GROMACS .gro file of C-alpha atoms in nm:
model
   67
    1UNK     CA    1  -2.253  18.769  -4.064
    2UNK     CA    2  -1.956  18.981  -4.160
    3UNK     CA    3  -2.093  19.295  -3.887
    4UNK     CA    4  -2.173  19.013  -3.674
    5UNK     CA    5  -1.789  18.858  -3.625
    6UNK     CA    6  -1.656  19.225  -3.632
    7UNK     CA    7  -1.899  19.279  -3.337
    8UNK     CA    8  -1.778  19.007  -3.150
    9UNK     CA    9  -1.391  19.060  -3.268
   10UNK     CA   10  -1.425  19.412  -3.098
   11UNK     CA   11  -1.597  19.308  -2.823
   12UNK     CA   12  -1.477  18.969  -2.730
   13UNK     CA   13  -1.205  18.866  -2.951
   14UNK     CA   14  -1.091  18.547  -2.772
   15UNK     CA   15  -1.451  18.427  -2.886
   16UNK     CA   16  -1.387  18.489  -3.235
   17UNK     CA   17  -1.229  18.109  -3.262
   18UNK     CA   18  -1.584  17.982  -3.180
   19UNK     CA   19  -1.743  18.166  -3.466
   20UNK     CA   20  -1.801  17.927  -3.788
   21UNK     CA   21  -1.974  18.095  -4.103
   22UNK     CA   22  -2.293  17.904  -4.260
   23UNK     CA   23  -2.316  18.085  -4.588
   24UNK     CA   24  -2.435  18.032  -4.935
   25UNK     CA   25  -2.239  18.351  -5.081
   26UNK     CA   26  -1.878  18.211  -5.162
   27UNK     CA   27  -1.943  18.290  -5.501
   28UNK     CA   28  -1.898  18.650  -5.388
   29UNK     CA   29  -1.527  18.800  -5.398
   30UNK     CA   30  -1.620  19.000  -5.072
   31UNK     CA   31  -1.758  18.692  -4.844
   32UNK     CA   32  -1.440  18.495  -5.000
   33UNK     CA   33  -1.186  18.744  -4.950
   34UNK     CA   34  -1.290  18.789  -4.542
   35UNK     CA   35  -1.333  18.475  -4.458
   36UNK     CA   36  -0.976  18.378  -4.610
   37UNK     CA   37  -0.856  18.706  -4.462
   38UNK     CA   38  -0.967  18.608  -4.101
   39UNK     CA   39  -0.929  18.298  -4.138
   40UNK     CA   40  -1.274  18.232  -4.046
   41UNK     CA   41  -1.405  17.864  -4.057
   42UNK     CA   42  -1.698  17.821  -4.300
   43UNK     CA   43  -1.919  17.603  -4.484
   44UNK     CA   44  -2.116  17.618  -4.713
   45UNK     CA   45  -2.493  17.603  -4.802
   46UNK     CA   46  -2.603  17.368  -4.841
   47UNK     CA   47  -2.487  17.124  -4.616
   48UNK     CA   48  -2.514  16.741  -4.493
   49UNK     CA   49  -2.536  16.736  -4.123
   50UNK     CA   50  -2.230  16.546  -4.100
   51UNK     CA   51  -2.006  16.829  -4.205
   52UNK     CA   52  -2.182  17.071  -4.003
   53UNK     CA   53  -2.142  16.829  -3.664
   54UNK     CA   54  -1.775  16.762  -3.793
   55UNK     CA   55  -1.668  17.196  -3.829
   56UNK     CA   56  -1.825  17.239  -3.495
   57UNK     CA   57  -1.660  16.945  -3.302
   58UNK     CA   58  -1.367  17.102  -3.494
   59UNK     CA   59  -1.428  17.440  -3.317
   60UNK     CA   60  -1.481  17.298  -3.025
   61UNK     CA   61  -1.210  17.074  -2.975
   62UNK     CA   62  -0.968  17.381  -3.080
   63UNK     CA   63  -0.724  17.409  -2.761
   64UNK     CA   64  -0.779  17.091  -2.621
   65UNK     CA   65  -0.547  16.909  -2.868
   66UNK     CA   66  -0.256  17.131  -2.865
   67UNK     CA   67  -0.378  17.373  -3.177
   0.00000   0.00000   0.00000
């Protein structure tokens, strides 16, 4: 995941507000330390449905309310 966003932060960076984390590694001080570095949306595993449709309408609707 963490190559991944870099990837697409090199590449495309205005796509990196579209990139959400689904991870069950918080418990790491690495994963928690980049995601709160980047300021990377996340949840985490495991999940209800609910929260996952909620982060991604979040994502989604990023720019269209005035954020």
């Amino acid at each position: 995941g963490i190559e991944l966003y870099d990837d697409i932060k090199a590449r495309w960076p205005e796509m990196t507000r579209r990139v959400m984390f689904l991870t069950g590694d918080t418990s790491d001080l690495v994963t928690r330390e980049y995601l709160s570095a980047h300021d990377v949306p996340y949840i985490t595993k495991p999940f209800e449905r609910q929260v996952l449709r909620d982060k991604v309408n979040d994502i989604l609707n990023q720019g269209t309310t005035g954020e």
